[in-house]
PDB file of C-alpha atoms in Angstrom:
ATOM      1  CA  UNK A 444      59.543 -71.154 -45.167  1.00 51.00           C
ATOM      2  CA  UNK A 445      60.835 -74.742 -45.773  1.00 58.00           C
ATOM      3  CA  UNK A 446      60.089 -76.440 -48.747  1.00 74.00           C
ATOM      4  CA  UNK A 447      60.488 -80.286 -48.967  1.00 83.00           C
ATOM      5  CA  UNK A 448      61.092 -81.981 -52.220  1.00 93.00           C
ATOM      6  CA  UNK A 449      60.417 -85.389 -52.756  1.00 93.00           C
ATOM      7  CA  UNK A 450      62.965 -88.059 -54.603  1.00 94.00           C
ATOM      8  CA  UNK A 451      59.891 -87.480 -57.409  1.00 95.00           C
ATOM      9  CA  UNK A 452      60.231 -83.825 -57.618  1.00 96.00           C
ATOM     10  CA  UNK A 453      64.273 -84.364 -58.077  1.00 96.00           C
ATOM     11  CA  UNK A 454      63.691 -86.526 -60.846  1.00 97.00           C
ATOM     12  CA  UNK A 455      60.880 -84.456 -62.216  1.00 97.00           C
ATOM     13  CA  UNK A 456      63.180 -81.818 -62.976  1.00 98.00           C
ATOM     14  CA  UNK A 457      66.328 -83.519 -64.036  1.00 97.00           C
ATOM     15  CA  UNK A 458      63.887 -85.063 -66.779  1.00 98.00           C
ATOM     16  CA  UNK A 459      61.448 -82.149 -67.737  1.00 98.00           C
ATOM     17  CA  UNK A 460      63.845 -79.115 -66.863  1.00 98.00           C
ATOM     18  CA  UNK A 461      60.998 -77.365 -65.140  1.00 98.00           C
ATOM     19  CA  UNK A 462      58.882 -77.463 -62.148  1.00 98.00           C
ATOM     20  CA  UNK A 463      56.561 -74.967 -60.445  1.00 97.00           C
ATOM     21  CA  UNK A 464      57.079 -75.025 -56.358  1.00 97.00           C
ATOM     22  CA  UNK A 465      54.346 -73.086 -54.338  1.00 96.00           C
ATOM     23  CA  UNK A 466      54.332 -70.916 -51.315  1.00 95.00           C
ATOM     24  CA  UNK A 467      58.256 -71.154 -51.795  1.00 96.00           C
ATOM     25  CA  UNK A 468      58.773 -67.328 -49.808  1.00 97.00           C
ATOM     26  CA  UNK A 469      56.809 -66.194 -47.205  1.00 96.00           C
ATOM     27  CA  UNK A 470      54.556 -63.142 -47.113  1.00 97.00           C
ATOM     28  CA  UNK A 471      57.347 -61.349 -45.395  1.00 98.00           C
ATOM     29  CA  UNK A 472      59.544 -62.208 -47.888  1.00 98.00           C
ATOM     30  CA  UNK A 473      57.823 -61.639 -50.811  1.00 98.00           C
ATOM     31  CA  UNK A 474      57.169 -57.931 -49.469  1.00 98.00           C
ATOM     32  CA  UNK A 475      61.114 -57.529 -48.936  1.00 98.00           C
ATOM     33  CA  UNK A 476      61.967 -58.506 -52.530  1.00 98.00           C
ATOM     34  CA  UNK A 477      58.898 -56.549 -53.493  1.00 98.00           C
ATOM     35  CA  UNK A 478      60.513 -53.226 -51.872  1.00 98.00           C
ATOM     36  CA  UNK A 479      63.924 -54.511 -53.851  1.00 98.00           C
ATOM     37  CA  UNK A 480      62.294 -54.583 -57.549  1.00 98.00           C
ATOM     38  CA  UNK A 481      60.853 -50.805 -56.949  1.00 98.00           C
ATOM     39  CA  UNK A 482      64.324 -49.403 -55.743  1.00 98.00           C
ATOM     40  CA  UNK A 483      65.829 -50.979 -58.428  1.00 98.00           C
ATOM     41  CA  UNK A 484      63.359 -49.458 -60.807  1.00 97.00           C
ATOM     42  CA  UNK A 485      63.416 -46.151 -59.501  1.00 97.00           C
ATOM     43  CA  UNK A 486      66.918 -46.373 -59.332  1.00 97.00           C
ATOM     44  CA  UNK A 487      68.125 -48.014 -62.220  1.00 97.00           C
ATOM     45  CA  UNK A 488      72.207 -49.125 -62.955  1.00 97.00           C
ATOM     46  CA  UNK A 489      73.613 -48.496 -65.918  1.00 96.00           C
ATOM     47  CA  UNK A 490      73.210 -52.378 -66.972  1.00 96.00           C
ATOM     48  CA  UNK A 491      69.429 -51.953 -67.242  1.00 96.00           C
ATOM     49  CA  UNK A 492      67.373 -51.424 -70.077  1.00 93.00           C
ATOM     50  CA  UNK A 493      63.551 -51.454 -71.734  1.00 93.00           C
ATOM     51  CA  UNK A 494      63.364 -54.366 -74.302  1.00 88.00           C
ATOM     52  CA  UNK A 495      59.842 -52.929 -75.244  1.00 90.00           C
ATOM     53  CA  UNK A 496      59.281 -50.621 -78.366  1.00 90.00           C
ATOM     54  CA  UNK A 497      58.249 -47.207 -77.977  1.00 91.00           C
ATOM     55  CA  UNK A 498      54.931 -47.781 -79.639  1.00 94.00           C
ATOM     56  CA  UNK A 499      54.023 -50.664 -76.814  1.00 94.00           C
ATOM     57  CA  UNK A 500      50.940 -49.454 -75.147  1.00 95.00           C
ATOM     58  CA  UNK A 501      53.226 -50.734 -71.841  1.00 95.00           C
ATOM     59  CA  UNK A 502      56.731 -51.127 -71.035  1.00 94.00           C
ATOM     60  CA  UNK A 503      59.022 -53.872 -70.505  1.00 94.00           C
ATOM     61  CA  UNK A 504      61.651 -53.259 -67.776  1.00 96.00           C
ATOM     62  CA  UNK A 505      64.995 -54.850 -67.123  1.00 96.00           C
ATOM     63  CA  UNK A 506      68.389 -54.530 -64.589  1.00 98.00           C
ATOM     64  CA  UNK A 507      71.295 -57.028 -63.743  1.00 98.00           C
ATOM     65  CA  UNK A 508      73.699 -57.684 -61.603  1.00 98.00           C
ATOM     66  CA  UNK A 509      72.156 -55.311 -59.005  1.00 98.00           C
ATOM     67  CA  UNK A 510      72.402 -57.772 -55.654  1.00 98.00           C
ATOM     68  CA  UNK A 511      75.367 -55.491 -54.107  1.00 98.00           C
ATOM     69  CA  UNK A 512      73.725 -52.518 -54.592  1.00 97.00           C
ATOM     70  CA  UNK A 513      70.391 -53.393 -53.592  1.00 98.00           C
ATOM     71  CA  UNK A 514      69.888 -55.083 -50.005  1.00 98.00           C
ATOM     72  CA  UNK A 515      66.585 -56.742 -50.557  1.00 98.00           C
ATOM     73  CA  UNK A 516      68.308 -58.705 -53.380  1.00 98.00           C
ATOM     74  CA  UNK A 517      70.707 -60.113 -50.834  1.00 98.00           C
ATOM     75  CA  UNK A 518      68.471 -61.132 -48.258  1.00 98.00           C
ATOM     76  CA  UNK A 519      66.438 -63.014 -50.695  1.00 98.00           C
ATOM     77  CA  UNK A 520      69.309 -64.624 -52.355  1.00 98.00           C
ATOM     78  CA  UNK A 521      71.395 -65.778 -49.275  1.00 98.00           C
ATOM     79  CA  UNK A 522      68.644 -66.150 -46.714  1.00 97.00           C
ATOM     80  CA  UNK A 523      65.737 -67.334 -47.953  1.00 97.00           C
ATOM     81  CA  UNK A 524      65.385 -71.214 -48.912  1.00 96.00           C
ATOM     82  CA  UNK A 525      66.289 -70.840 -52.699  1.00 97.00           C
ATOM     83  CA  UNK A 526      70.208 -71.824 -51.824  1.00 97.00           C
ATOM     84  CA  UNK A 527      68.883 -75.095 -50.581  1.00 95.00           C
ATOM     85  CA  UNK A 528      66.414 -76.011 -53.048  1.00 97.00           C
ATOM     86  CA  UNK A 529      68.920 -75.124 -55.932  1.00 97.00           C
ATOM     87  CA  UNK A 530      71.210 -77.770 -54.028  1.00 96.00           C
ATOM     88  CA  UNK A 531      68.606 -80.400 -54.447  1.00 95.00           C
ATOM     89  CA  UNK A 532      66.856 -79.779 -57.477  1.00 97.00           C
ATOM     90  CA  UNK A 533      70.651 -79.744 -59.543  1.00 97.00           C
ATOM     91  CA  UNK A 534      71.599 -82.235 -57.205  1.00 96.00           C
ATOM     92  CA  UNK A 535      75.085 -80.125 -56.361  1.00 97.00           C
ATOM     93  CA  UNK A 536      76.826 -80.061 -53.046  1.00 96.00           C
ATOM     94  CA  UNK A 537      78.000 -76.469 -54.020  1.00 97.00           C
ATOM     95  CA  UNK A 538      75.164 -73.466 -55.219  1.00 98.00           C
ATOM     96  CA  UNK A 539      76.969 -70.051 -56.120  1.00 98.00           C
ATOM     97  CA  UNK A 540      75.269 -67.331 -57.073  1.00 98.00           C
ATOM     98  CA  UNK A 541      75.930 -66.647 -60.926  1.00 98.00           C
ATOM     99  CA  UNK A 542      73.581 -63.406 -61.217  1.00 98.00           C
ATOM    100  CA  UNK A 543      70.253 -61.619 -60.364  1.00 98.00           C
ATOM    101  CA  UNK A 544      67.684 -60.468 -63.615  1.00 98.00           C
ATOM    102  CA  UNK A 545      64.483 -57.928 -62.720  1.00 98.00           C
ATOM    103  CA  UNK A 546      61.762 -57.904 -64.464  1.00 97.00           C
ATOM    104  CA  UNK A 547      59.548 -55.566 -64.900  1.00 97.00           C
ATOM    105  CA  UNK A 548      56.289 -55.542 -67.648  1.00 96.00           C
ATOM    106  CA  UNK A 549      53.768 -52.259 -66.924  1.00 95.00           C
ATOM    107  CA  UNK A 550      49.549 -53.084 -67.488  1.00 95.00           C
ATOM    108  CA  UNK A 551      49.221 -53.812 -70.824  1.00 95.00           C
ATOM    109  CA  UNK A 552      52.384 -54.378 -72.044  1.00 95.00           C
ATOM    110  CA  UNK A 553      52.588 -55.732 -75.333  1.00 93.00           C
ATOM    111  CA  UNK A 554      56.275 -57.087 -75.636  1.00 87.00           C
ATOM    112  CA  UNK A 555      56.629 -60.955 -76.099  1.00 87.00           C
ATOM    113  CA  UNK A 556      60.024 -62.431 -75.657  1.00 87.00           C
ATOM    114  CA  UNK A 557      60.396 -65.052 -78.277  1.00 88.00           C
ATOM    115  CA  UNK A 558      61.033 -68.515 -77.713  1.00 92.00           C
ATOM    116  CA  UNK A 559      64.785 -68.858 -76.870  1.00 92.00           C
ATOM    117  CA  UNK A 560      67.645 -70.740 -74.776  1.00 94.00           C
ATOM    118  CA  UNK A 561      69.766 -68.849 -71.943  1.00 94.00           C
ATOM    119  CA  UNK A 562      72.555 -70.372 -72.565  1.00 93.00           C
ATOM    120  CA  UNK A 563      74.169 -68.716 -75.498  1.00 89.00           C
ATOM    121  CA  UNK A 564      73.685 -65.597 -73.731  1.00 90.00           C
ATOM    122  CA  UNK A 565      75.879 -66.175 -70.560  1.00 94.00           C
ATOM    123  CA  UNK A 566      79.419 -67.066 -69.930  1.00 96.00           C
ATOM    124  CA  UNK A 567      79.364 -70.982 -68.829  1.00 97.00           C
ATOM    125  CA  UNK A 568      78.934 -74.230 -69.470  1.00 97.00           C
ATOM    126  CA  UNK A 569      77.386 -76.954 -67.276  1.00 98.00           C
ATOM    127  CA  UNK A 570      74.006 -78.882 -66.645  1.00 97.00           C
ATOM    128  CA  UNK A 571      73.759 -77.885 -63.109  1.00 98.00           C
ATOM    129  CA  UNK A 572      71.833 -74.787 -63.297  1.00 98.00           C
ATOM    130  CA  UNK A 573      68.868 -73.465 -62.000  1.00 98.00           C
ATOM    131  CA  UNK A 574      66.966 -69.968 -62.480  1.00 98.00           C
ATOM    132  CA  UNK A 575      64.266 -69.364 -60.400  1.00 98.00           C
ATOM    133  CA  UNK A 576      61.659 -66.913 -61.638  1.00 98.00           C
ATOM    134  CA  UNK A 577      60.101 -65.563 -58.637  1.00 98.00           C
ATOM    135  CA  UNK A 578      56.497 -63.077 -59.077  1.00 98.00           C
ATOM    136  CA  UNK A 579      55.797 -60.424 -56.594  1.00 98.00           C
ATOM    137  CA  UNK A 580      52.401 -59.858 -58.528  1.00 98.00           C
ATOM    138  CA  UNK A 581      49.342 -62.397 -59.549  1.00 97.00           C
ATOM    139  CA  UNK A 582      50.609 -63.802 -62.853  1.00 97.00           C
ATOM    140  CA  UNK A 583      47.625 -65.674 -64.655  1.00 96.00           C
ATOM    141  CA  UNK A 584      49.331 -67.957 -67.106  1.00 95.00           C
ATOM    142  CA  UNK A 585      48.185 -66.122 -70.109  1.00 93.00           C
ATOM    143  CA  UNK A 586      51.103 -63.191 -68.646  1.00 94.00           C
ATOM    144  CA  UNK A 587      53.386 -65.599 -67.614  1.00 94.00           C
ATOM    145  CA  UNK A 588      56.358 -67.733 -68.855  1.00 97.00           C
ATOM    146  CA  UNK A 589      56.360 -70.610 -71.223  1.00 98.00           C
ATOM    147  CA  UNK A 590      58.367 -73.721 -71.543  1.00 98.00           C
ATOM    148  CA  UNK A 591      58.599 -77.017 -73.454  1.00 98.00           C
ATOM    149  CA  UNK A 592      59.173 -79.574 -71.163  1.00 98.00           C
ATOM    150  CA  UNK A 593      62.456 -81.716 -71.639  1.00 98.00           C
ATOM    151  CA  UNK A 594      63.793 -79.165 -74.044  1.00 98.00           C
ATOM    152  CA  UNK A 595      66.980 -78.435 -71.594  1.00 98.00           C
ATOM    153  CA  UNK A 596      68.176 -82.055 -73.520  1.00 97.00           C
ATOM    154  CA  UNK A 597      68.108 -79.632 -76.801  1.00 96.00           C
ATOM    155  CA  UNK A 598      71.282 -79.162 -78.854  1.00 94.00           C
ATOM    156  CA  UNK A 599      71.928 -75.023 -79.176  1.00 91.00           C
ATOM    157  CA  UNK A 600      69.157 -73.602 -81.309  1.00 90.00           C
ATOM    158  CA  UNK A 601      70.388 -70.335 -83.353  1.00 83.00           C
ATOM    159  CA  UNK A 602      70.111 -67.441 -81.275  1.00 80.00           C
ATOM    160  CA  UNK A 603      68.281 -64.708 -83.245  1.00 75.00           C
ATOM    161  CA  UNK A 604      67.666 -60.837 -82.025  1.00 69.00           C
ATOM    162  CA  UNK A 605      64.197 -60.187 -80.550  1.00 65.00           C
ATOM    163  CA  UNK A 606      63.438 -57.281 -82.587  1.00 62.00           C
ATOM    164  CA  UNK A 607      64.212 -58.129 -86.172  1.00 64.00           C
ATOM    165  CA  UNK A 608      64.922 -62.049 -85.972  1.00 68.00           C
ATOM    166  CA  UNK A 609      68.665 -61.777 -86.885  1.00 67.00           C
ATOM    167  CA  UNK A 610      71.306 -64.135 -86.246  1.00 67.00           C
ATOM    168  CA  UNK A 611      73.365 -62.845 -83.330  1.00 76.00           C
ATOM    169  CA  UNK A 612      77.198 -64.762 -82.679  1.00 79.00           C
ATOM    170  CA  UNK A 613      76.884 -67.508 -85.415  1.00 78.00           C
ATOM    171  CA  UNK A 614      76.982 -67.963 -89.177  1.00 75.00           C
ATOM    172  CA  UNK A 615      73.618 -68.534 -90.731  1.00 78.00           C
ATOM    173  CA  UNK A 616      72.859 -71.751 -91.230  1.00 79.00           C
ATOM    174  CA  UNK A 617      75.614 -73.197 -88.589  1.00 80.00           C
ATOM    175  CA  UNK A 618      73.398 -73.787 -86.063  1.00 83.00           C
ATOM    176  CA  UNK A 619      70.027 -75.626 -86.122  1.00 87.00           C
ATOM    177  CA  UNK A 620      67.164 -73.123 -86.670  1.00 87.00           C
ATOM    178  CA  UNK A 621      64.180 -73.172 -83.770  1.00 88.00           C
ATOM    179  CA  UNK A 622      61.447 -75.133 -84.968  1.00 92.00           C
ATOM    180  CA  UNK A 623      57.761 -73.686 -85.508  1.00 92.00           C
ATOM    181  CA  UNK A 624      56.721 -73.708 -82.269  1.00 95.00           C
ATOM    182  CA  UNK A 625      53.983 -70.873 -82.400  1.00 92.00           C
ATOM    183  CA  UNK A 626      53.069 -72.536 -85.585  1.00 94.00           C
ATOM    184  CA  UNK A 627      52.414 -76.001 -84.390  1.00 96.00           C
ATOM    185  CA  UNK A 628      51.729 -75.663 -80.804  1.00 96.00           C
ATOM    186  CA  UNK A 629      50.195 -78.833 -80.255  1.00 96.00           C
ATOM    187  CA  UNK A 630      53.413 -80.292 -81.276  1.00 97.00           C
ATOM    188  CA  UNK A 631      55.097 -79.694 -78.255  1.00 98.00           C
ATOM    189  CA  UNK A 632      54.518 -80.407 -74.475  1.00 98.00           C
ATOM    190  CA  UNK A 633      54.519 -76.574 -73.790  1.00 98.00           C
ATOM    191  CA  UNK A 634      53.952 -76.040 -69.830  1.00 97.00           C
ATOM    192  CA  UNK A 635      52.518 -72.952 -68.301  1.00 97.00           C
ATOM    193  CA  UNK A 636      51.841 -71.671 -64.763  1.00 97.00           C
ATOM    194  CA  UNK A 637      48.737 -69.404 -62.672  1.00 97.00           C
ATOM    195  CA  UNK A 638      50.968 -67.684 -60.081  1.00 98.00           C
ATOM    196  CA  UNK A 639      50.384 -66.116 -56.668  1.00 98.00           C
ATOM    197  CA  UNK A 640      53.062 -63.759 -54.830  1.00 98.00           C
ATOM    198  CA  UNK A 641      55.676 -66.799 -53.113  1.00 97.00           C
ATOM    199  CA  UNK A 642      55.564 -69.272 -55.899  1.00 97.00           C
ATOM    200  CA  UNK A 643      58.625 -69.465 -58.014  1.00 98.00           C
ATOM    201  CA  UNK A 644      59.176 -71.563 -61.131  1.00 98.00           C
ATOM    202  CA  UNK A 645      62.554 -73.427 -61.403  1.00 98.00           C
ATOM    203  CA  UNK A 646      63.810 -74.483 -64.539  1.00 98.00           C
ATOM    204  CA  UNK A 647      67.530 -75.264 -66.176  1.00 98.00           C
ATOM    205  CA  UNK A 648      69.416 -72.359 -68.016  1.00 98.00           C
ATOM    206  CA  UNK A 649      68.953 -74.419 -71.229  1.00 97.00           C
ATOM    207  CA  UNK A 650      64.952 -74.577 -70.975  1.00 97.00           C
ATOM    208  CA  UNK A 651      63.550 -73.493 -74.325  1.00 97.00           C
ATOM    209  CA  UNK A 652      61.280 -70.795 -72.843  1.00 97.00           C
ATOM    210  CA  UNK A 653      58.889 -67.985 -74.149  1.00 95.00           C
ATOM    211  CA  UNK A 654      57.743 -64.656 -72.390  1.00 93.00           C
ATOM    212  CA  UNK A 655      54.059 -63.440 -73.042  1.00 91.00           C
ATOM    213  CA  UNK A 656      52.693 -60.119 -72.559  1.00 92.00           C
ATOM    214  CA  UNK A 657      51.061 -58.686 -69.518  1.00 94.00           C
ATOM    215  CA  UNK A 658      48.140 -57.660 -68.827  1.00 91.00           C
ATOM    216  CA  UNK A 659      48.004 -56.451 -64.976  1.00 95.00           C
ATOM    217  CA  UNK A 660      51.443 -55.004 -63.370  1.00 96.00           C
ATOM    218  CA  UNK A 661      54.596 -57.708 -63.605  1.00 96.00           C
ATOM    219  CA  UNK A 662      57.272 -57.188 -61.527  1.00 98.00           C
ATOM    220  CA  UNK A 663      59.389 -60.081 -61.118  1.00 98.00           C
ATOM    221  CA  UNK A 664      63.027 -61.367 -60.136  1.00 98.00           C
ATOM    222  CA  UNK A 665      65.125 -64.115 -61.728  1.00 98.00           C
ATOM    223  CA  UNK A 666      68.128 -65.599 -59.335  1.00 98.00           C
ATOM    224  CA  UNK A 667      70.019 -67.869 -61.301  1.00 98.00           C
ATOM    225  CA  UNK A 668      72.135 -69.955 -59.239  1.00 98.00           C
ATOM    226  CA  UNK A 669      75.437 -72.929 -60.848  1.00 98.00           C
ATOM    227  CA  UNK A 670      76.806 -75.983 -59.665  1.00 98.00           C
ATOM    228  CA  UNK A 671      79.917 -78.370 -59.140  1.00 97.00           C
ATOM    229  CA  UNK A 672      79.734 -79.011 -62.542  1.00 98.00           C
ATOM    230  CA  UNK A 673      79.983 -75.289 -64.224  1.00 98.00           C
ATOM    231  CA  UNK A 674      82.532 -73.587 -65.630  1.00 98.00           C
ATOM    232  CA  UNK A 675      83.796 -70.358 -67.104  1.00 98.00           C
ATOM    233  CA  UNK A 676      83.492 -70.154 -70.656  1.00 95.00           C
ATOM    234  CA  UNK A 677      84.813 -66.184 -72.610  1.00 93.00           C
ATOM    235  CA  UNK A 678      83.235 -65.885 -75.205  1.00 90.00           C
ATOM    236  CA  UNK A 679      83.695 -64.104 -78.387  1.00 86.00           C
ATOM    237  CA  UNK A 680      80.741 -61.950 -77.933  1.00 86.00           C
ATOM    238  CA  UNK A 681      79.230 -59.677 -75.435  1.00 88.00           C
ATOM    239  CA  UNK A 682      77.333 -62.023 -72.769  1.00 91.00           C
ATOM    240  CA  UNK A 683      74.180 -60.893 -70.889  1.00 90.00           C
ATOM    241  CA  UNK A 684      74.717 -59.740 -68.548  1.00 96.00           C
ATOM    242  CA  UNK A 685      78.248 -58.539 -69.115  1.00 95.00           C
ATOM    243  CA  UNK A 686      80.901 -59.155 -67.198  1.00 97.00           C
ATOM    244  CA  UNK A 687      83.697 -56.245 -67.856  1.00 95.00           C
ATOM    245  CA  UNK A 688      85.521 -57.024 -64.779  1.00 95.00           C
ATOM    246  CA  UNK A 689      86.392 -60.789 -65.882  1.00 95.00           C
ATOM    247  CA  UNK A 690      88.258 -59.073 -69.122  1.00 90.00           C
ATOM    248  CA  UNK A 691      91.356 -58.566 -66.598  1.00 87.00           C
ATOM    249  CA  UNK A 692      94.516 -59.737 -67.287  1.00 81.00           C
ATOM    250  CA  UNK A 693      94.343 -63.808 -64.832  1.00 85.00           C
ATOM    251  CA  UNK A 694      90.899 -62.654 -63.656  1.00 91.00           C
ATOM    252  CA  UNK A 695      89.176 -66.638 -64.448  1.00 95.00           C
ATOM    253  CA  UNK A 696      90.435 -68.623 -66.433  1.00 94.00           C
ATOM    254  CA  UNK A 697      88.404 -70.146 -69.510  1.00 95.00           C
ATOM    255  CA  UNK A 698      86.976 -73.568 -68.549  1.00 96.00           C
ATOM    256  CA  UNK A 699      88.087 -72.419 -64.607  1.00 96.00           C
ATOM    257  CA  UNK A 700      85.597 -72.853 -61.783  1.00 97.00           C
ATOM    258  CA  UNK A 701      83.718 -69.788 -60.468  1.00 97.00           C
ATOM    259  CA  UNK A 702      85.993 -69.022 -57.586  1.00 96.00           C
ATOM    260  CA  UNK A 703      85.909 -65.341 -58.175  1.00 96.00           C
ATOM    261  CA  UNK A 704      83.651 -62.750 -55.613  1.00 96.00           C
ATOM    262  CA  UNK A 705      81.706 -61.914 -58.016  1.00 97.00           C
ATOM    263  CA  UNK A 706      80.206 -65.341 -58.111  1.00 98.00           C
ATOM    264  CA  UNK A 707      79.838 -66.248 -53.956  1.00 98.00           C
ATOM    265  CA  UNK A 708      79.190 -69.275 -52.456  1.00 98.00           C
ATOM    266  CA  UNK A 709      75.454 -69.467 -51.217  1.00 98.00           C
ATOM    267  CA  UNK A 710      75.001 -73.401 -50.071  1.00 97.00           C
ATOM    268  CA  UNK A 711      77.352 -76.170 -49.277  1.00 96.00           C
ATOM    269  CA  UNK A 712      75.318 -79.429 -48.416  1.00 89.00           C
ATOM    270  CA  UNK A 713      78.113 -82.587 -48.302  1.00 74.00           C
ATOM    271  CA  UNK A 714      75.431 -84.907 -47.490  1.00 67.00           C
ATOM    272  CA  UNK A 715      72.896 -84.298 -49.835  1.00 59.00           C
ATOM    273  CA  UNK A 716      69.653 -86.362 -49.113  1.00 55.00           C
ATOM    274  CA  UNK A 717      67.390 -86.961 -51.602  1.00 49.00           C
TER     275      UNK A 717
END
């Protein structure tokens, strides 16, 4: 399905970090990624993991890195019109493929992932990123994700652990602490989506975003895609997702470009056209 942006919907994003694009896959599509997020589920890497407590009346599901194993992933990633949008919306000649996230929250599931950046999480650094969140279920926006708009401009926040709110990588007190933001809502210009089966929501890997709880069946996939302008970063900490084959002796470089097969080439455009 082709999806044409307008010069306003470029410049919507580069300002607000976000935007929500409709009937982005079609129904064919969205039932071959659908057929994806079950195998993976039912057959599950050894990167995966439940970020839900045992005492959740549901149960929050997640796998990485899973696009060579599973075919679905592929078709969706290279074939569909993601590659192309992800050109335009970062406004990059090059897209690559940095990795693939599934999602999975059962009825009823309780988990809430806090309000946090992306970016001190993963193994780069660059503004030209994109993930696109893509539902294969109804999402009301009471289930859905949350973002403040603009907050990709941020400085890092401290990243804290979900579960008991400690600081992970950095020093207490070296980093700014994340403001309030369940506590004064109405403070910030906090943007949510009502999503049907072939919408997607783009927004940059440094969006300060939220994840609420579900109450029908969630199964989702993130593809986050990089640009000209990113680079490798190692850091002194465990990334997610990991990348153990990167810790080989020349494998790329810090502050390299991502010319390595585990991060392909999806979309050259040399013209781009906005």
């Amino acid at each position: 399905m082709s999806v044409n942006l307008s010069k306003a919907d470029v410049l919507g994003f580069e300002a607000s970090g976000v935007i929500l694009l409709k009937n982005v896959l079609t129904p064919e599509q969205v039932t071959v990624l659908k057929r994806g997020i079950d195998r993976g589920f039912q057959n599950p890497s050894p990167r995966h993991k439940v970020a839900s407590e045992e005492s959740d009346t549901g149960k929050f599901f997640e796998d990485f890195r899973c696009w060579e194993e599973i075919p679905e992933y592929r078709e969706i990633i290279f074939n569909s019109c993601l590659p192309k949008l992800a050109s335009k919306l970062m406004q990059s000649k090059t897209v690559r493929l940095h990795h693939d996230h599934m999602l999975i929250k059962a009825p009823k599931t309780q988990a809430r992932t806090p309000w946090h950046q992306d970016t001190p999480y993963y193994n780069l650094e660059g503004n030209q990123t994109i993930s696109f969140w893509i539902p294969v279920d109804p999402v009301p926006v009471e289930s859905g994700l949350e973002f403040i708009a603009g907050s990709h401009k941020w400085p890092w926040m401290m990243p804290r652990t979900f579960k008991d709110n400690a600081a992970k990588w950095f020093p207490e007190g070296s980093l700014p602490e994340l403001p309030d933001i369940e506590g004064n809502r109405m403070q910030f210009p906090i943007v949510a989506f009502d999503m049907q089966p072939g919408d997607v929501v783009a927004f940059n890997f440094h969006m300060m975003h939220a994840g609420q709880g579900s109450t029908g069946m969630r199964r989702a996939m993130s593809i986050r895609y990089i640009g000209d302008d990113v680079v490798h970063i190692k850091r002194p900490w465990v990334t997610s997702p990991y990348f153990p084959e990167l810790e080989k002796e020349g494998e790329l470089a810090s502050g390299s470009p991502f010319n390595h097969r585990l991060f392909p080439v999806v979309y050259v455009d040399k013209a781009i056209k906005l």
